[in-house]
Short mmCIF file of C-alpha atoms in Angstrom, two decimals:
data_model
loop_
_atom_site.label_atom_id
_atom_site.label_comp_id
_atom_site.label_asym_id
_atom_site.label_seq_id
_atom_site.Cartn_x
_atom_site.Cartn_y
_atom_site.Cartn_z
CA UNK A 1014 84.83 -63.19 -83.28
CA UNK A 1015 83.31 -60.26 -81.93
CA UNK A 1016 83.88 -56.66 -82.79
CA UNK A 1017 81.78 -53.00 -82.86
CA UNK A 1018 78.49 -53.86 -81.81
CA UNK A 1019 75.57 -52.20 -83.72
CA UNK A 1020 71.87 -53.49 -82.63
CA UNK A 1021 68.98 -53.22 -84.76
CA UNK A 1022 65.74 -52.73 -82.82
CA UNK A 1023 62.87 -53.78 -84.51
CA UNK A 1024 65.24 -56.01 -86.98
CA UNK A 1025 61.75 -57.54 -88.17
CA UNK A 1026 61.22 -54.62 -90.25
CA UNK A 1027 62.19 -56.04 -94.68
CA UNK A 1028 62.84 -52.54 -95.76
CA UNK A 1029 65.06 -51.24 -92.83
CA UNK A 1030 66.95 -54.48 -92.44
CA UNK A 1031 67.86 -54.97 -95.95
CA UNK A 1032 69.13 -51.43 -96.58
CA UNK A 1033 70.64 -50.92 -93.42
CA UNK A 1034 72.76 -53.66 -93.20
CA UNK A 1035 73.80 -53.32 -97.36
CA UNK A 1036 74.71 -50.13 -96.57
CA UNK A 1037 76.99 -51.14 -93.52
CA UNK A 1038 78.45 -54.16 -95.14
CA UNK A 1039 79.19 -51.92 -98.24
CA UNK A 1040 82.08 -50.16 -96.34
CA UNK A 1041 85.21 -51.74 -96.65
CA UNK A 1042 87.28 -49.90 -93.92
CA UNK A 1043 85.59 -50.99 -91.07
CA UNK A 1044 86.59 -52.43 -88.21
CA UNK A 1045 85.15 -55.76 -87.48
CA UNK A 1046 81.50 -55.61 -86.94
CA UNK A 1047 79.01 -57.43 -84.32
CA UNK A 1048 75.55 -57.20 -85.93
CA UNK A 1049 72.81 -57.72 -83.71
CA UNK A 1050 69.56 -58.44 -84.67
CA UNK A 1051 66.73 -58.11 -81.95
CA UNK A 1052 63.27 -58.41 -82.82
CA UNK A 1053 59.89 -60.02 -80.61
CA UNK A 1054 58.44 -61.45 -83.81
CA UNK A 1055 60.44 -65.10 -84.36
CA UNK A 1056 59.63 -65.52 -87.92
CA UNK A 1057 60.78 -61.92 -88.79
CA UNK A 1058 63.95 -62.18 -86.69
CA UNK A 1059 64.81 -65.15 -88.66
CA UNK A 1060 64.37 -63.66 -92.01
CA UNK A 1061 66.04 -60.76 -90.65
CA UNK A 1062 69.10 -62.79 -90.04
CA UNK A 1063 69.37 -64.22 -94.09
CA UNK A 1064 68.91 -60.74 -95.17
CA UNK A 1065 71.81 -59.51 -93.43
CA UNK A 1066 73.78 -63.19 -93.98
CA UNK A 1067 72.65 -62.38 -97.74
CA UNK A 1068 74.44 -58.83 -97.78
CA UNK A 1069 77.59 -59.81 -96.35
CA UNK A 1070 78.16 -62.18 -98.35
CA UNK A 1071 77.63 -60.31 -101.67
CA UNK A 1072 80.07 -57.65 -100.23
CA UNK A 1073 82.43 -60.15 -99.14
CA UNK A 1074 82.33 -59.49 -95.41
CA UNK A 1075 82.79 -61.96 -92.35
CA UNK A 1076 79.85 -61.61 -90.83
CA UNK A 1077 79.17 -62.13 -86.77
CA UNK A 1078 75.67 -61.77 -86.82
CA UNK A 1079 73.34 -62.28 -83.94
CA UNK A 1080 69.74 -62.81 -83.24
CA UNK A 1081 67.75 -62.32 -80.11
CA UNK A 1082 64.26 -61.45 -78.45
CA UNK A 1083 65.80 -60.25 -75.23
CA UNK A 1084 66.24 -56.87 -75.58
CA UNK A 1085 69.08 -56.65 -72.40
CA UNK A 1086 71.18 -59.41 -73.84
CA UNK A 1087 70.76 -57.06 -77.52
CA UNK A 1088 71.49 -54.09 -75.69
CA UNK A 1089 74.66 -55.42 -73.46
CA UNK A 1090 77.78 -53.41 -74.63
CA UNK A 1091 76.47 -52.18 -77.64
CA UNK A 1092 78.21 -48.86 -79.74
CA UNK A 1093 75.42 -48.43 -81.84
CA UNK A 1094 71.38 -48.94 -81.32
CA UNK A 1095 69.27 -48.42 -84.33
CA UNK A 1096 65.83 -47.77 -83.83
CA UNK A 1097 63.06 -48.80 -86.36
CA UNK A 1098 60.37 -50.59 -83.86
CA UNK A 1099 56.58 -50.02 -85.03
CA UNK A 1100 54.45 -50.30 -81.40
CA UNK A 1101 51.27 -52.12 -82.61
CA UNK A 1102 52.30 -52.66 -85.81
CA UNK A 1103 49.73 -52.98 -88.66
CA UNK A 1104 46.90 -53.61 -86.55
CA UNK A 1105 47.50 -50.46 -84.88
CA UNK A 1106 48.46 -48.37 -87.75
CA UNK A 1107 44.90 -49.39 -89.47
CA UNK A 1108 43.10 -48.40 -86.31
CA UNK A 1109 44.97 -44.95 -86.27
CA UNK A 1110 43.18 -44.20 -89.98
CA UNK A 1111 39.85 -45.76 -89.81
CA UNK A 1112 39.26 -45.04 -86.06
CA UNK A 1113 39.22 -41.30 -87.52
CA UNK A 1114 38.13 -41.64 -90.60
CA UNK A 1115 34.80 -43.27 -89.85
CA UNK A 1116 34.07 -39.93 -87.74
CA UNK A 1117 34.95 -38.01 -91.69
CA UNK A 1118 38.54 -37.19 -90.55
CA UNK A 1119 40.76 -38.11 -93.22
CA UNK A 1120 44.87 -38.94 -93.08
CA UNK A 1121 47.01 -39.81 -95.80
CA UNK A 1122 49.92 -41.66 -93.16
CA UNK A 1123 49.25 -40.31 -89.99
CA UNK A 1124 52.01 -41.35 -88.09
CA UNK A 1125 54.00 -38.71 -87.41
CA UNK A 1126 51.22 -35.80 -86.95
CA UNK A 1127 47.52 -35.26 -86.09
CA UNK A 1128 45.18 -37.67 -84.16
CA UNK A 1129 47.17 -40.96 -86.13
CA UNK A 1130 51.07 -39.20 -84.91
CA UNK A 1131 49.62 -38.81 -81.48
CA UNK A 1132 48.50 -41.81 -80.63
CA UNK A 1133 51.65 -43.66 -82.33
CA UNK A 1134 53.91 -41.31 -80.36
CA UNK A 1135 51.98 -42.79 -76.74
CA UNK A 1136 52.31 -46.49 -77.45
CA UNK A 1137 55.86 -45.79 -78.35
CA UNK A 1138 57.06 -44.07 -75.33
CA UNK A 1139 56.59 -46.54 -72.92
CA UNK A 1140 59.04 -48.88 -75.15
CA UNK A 1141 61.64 -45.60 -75.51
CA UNK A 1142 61.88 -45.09 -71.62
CA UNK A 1143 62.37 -49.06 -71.74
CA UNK A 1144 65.41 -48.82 -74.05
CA UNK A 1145 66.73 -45.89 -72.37
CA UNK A 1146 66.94 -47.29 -68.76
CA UNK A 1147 68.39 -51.07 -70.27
CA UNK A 1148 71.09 -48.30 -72.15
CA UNK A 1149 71.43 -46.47 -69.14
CA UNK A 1150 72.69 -49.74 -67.43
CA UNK A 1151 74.04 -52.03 -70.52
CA UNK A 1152 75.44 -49.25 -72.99
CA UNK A 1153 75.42 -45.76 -71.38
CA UNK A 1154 77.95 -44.57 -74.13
CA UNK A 1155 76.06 -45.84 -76.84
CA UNK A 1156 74.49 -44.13 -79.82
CA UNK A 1157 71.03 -44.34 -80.06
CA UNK A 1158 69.89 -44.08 -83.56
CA UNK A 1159 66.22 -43.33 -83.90
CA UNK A 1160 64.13 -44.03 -87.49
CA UNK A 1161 60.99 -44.64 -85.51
CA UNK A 1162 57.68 -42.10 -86.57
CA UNK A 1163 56.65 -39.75 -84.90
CA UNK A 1164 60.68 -38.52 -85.42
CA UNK A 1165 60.66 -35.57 -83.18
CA UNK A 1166 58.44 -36.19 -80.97
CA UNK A 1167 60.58 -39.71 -79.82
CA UNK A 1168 63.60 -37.37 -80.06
CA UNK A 1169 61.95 -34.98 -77.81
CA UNK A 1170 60.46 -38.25 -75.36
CA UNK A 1171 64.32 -39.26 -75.51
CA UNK A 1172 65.51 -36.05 -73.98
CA UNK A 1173 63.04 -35.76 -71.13
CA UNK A 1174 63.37 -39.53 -70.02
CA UNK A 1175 67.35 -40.06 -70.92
CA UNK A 1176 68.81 -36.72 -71.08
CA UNK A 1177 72.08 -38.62 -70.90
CA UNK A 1178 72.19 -40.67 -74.19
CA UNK A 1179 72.86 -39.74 -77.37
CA UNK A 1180 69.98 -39.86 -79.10
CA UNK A 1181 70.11 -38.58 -82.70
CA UNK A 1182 67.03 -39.02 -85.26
CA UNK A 1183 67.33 -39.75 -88.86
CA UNK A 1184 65.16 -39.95 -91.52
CA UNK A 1185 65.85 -39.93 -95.29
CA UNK A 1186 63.36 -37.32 -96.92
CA UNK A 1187 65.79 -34.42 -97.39
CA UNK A 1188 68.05 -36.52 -99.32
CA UNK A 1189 65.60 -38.08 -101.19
CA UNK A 1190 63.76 -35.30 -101.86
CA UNK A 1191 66.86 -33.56 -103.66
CA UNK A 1192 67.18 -36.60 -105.41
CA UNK A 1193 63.93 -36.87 -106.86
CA UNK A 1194 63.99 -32.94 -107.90
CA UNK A 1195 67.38 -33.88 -109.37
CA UNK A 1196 65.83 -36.64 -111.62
CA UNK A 1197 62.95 -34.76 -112.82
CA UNK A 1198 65.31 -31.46 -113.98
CA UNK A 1199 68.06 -33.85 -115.23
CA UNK A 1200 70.52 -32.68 -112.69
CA UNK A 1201 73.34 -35.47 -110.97
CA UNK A 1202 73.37 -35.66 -107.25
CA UNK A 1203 76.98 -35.21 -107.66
CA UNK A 1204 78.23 -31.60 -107.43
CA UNK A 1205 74.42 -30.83 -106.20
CA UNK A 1206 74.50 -28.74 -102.72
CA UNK A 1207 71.32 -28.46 -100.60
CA UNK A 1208 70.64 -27.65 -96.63
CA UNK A 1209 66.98 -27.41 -95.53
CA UNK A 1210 66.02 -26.99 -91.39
CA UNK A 1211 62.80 -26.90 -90.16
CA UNK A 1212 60.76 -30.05 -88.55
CA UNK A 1213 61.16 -33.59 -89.84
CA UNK A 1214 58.58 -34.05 -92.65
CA UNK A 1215 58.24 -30.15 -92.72
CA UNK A 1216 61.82 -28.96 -93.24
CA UNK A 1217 62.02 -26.22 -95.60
CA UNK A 1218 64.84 -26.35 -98.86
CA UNK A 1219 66.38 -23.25 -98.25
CA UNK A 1220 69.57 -24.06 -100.10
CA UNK A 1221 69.56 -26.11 -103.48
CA UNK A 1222 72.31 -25.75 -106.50
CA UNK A 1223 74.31 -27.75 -108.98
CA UNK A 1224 77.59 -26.45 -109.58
CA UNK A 1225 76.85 -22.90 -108.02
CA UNK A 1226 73.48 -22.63 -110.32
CA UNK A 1227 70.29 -21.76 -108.28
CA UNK A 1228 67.86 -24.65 -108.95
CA UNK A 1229 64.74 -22.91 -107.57
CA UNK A 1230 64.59 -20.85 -111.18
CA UNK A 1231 64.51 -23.93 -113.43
CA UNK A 1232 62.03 -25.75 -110.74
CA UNK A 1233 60.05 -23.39 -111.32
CA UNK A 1234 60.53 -23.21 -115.18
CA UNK A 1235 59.73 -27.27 -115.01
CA UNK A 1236 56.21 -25.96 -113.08
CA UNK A 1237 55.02 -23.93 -115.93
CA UNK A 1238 55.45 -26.32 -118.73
CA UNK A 1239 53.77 -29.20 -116.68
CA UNK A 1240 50.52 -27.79 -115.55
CA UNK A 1241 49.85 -31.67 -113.98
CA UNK A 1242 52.85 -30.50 -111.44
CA UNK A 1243 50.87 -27.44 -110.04
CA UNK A 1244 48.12 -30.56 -108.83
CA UNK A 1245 51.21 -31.71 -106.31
CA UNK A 1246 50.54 -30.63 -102.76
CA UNK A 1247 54.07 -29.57 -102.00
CA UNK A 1248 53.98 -27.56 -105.14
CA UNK A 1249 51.17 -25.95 -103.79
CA UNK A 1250 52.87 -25.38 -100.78
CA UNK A 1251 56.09 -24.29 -102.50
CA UNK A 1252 53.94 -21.65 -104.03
CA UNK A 1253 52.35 -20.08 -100.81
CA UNK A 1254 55.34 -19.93 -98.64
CA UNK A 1255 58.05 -20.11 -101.06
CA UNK A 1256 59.99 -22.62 -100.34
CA UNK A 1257 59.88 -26.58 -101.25
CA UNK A 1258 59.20 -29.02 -97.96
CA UNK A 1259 61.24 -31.90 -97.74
CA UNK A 1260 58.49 -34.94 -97.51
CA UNK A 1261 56.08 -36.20 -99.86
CA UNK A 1262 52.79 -34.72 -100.82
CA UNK A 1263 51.26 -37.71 -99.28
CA UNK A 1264 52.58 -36.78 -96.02
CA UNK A 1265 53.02 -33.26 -96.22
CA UNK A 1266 48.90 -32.72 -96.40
CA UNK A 1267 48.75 -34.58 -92.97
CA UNK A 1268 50.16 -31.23 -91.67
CA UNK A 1269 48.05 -28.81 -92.85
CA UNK A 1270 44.13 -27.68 -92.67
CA UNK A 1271 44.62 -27.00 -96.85
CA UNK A 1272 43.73 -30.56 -98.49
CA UNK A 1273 42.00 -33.32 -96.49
CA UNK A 1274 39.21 -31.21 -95.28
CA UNK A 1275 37.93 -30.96 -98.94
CA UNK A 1276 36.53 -33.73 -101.68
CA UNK A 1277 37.18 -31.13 -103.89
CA UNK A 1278 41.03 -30.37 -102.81
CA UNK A 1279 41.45 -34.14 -102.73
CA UNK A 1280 40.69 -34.95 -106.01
CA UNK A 1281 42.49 -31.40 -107.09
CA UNK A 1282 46.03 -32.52 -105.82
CA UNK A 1283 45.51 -36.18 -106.05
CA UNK A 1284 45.22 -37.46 -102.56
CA UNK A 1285 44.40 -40.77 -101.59
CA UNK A 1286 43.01 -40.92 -97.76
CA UNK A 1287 44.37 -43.49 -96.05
CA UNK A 1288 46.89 -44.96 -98.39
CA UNK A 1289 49.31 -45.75 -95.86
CA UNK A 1290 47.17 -49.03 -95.51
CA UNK A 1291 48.10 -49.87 -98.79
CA UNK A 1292 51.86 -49.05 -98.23
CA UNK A 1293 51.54 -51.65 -94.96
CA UNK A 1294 49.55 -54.14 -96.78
CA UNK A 1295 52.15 -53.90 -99.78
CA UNK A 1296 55.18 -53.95 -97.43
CA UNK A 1297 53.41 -57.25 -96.14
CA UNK A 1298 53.40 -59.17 -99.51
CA UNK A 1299 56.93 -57.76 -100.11
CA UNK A 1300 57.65 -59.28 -96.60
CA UNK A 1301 55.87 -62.76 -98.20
CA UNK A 1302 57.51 -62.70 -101.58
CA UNK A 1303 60.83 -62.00 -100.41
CA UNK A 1304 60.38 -65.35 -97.40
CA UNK A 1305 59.24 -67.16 -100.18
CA UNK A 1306 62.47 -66.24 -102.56
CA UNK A 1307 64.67 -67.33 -99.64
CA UNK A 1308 62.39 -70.87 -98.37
CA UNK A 1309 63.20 -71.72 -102.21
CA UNK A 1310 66.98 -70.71 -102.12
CA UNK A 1311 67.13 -67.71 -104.58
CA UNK A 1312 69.43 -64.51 -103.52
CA UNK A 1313 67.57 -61.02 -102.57
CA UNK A 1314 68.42 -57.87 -104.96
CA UNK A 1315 71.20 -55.27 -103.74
CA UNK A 1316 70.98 -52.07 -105.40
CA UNK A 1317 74.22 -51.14 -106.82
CA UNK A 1318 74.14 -47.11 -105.91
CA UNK A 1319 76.44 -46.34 -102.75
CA UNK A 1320 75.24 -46.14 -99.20
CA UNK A 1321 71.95 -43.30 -98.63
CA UNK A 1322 70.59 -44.26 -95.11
CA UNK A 1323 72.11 -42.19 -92.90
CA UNK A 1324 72.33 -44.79 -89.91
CA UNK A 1325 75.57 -46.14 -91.69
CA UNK A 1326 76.84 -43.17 -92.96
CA UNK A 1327 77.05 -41.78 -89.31
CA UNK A 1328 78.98 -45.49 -87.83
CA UNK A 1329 81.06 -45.41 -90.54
CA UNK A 1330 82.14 -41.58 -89.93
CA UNK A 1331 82.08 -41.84 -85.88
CA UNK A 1332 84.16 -45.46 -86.59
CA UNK A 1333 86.66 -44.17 -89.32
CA UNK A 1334 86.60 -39.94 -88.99
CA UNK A 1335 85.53 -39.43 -92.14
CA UNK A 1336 83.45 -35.90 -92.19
CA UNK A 1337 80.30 -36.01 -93.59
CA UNK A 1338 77.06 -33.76 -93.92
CA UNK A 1339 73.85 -34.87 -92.83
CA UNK A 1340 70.30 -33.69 -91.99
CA UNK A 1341 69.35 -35.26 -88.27
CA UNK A 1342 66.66 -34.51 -85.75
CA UNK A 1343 68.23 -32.78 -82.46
CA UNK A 1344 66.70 -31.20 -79.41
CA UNK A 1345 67.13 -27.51 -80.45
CA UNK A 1346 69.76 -25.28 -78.86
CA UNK A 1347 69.94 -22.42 -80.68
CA UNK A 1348 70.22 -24.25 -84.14
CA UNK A 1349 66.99 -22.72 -85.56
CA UNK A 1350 66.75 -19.43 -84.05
CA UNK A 1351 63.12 -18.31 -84.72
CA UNK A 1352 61.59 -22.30 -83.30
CA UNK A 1353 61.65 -22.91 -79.92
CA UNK A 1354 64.73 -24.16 -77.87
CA UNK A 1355 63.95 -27.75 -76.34
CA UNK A 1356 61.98 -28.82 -79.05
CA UNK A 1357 63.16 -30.99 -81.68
CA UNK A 1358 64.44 -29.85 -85.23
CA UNK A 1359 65.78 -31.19 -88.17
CA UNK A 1360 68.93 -29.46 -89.18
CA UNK A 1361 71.78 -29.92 -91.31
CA UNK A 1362 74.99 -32.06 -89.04
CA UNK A 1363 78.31 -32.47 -89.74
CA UNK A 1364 79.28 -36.35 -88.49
CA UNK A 1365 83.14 -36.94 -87.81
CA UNK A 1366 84.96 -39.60 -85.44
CA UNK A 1367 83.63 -37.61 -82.39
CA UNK A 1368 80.32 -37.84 -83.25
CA UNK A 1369 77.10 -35.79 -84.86
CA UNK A 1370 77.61 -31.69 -84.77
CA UNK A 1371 74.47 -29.79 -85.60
CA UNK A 1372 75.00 -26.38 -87.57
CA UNK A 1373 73.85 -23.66 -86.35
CA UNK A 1374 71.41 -22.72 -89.07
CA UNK A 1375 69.87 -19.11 -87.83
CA UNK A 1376 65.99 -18.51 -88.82
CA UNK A 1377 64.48 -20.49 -91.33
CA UNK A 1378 61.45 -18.90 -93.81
CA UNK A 1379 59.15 -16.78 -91.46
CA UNK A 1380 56.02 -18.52 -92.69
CA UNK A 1381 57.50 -21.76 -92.78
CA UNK A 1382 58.17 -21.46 -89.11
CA UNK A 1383 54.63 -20.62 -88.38
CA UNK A 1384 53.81 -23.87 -89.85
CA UNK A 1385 56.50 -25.71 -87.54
CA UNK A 1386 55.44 -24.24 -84.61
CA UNK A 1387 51.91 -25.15 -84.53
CA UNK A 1388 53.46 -28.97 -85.03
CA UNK A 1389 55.64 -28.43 -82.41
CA UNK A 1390 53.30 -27.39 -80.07
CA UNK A 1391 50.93 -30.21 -81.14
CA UNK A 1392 54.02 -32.54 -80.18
CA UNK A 1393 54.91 -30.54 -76.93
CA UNK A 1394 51.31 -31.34 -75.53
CA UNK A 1395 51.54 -34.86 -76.49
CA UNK A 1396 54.48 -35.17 -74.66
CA UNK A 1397 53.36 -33.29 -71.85
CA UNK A 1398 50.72 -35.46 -71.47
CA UNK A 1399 52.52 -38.79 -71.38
CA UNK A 1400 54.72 -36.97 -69.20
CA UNK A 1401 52.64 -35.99 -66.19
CA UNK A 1402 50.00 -38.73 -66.72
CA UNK A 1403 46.75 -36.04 -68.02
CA UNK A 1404 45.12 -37.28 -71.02
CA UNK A 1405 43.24 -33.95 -71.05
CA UNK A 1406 46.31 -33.01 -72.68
CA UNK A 1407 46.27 -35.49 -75.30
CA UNK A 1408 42.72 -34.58 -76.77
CA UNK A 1409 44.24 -30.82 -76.46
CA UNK A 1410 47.18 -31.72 -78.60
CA UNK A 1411 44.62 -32.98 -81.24
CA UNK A 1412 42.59 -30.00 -80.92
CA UNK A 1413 45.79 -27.96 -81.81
CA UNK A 1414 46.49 -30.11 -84.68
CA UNK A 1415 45.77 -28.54 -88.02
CA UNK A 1416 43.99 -30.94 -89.96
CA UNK A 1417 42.25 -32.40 -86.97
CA UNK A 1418 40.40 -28.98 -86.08
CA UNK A 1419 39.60 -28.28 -89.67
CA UNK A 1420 37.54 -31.40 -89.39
CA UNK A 1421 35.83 -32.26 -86.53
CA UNK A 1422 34.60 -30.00 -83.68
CA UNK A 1423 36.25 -30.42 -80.05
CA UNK A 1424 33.18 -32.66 -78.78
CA UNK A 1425 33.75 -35.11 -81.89
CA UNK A 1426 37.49 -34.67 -80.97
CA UNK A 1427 37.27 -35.68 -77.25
CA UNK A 1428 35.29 -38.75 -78.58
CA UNK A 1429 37.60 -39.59 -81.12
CA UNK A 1430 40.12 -39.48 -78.36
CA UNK A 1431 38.79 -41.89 -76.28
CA UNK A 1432 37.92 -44.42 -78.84
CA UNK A 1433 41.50 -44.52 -79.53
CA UNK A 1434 42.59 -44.98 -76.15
CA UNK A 1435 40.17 -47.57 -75.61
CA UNK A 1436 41.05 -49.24 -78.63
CA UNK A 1437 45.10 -49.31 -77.75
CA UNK A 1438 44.60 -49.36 -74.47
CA UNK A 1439 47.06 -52.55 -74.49
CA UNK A 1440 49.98 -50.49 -75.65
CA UNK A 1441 48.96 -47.11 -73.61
CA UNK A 1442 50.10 -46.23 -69.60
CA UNK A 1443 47.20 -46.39 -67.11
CA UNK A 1444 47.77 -42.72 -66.70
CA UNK A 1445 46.14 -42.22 -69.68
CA UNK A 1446 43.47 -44.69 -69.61
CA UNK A 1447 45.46 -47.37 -71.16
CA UNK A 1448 46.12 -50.71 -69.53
CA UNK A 1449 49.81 -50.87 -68.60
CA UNK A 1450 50.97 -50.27 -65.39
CA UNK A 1451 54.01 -47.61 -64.82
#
């Protein structure tokens, strides 16, 4: 049997896998589905292939499901290509924190921004332009799906090295970031409208009601009664720009100069440096416990709410022509009028059997934008810089970076910069002092 083929890239990943493939499997007016699981770590491809076994079989789907580690036989007339590859993975991650934090930089994630986004953005654009030529050759009409961090910048690598495919990058924080403001005011996501735009992980909710009632007001009633809210960094943001930003707090103060700088404004909104660690080592032992639930036989969990990654949402509408609106990272052309064409924004997308439509969304909040652009430049250096080969440009594009330069000076930034390179050199081009050849 053999039918629609979607790949998963990076299938190793529990979280993505699971979810991803529930979601697909969910739909029951689908065509026939080849699932394709490719992944360069054996173990993880293996449990990769249960989980999605596991989830057809509790929706009741036939299932064609196959593994590989070559990525060309993956690739080879594929629809869809889902992206969720981590260059590196935990090893590199760590080094991206503690690399920077021994020098008294401090980042909550860092890997989508500042020093940590950076260097995760080089390792990973060596393996995009890989994708994109083995595309180019094996499944030039194909979607490619991106979930890999740092969003826009791989978006914006996408477009300079593959112009040609149709790269689209999705990430869940709008949607869950409604949600969770819907829990904590008692409000349904049904009948609730929203639209934010800006950059992914600082796109700005311009646009939230229930039933044709204003949230913001009530928000903001919530805010006053619950003095422990005003300690949230995106509160605090919220409250200087005027608008609510669409990722966590934990993230969010990875963009700014206002909260890591400070042991004061870290213990004021509750920051933990570095607990992405954490989140990997956690995502590890979830990784263990749920191997160990299937070596001794037992079934994996499947949440009962309906399909939220957007990966699925957009094959099912481009497969069936159902309309649907969704919030995807997109090289900008005129979308958001007041950040810079060529650069990549998150906007809101209407998906339908001919594909993803972004909506022209005119100027988001003037302040807000100030904040985008200094990201966006911060991301245009970077991929300047793996572009033409200077890694001049790549301590510049730390230097630009908000929390970075609020931090160290430029000497300790230079330095920084090439202990980094030094210690990925593995995964980085020669051009920039890495070890692999062009």
């Amino acid at each position: 049997m053999s039918g629609v083929r979607v790949v998963l890239i990076g299938a190793g990943s529990v979280t993505f896998t699971h979810q991803l493939s529930t979601d697909l499997y969910r739909f029951d007016d689908l065509p026939p589905l080849e699932l394709v699981l490719y992944d360069i770590n054996p173990d993880r491809l293996n449990f990769a292939r249960v989980t999605a076994e596991q989830a057809a079989a509790r929706f009741g789907r036939v299932a064609d499901i196959v593994t590989t580690s070559d990525r060309r036989e993956a690739l080879a007339g594929a629809s869809f290509v889902i992206n969720v590859i981590a260059v590196g993975g935990f090893a590199a991650t760590r080094i991206d924190l503690e690399l920077p934090a021994a020098m008294g930089l401090r980042q909550t994630v860092g890997d989508t921004t500042g020093v940590g986004g950076v260097f995760r953005g080089l390792r990973t654009f060596p393996v995009l332009s890989g994708i994109a030529r083995d595309m180019r050759e094996l499944c030039p009409d194909a979607w490619f799906l991106n979930y890999t961090n740092p969003m826009a910048m791989n978006v914006w690598w996408m477009s300079v090295v593959a112009p040609d495919i149709k790269t689209v990058g999705l990430c869940h924080s709008v949607y869950w970031t409604v949600h969770d403001l819907g829990e904590l005011l008692g409000v349904p996501m049904e009948g609730t409208h929203f639209r934010a735009a800006g950059v992914n992980h600082l796109s700005w909710l311009t646009e939230w009601s229930h039933d044709g009632e204003d949230l913001y007001p009530r928000f903001r009633d919530a805010i006053r009664a619950d003095p422990g809210l005003e300690r949230r960094v995106r509160v605090e943001v919220m409250k200087r720009i005027g608008y609510y930003p669409t990722e966590s707090s934990l993230m969010t103060a990875d963009y700014l100069p206002w909260f890591l700088r400070s042991d004061e404004q870290i213990e004021r909104f509750r920051l933990e440096p570095l607990k992405y660690i954490d989140i990997s080592l956690h995502n590890i032992a979830e990784f263990e416990e749920a191997q160990a639930a299937l070596d001794a036989g037992r079934p994996l969990p499947f949440e009962d709410e309906g399909a939220t990654e957007y990966a699925p949402l957009v094959i099912h509408s481009i497969l069936t022509g159902t309309e649907r609106e969704i919030h995807a990272n997109v090289v900008n052309d005129g979308y958001v009028t007041n950040l810079p064409d060529g650069a990549v924004v998150e906007v809101p997308s209407l998906v339908d059997g001919s594909g993803v439509h972004p909506i022209r969304f005119g100027d988001i909040p003037a302040a807000g934008a100030a904040l985008d652009r200094t990201y966006l430049s911060v991301a245009a250096l970077t991929i300047e810089a793996a572009r033409t080969g200077n890694p001049e440009m790549v301590r510049q594009a730390v230097l630009i970076d908000p929390n970075a330069s609020s931090t160290l000076t430029p000497e300790q930034i230079w330095t920084l910069c090439d202990q980094l390179t030094e210690a990925h050199a593995d995964l980085l081009p020669s051009s920039l002092g890495g070890r692999l050849e062009a």
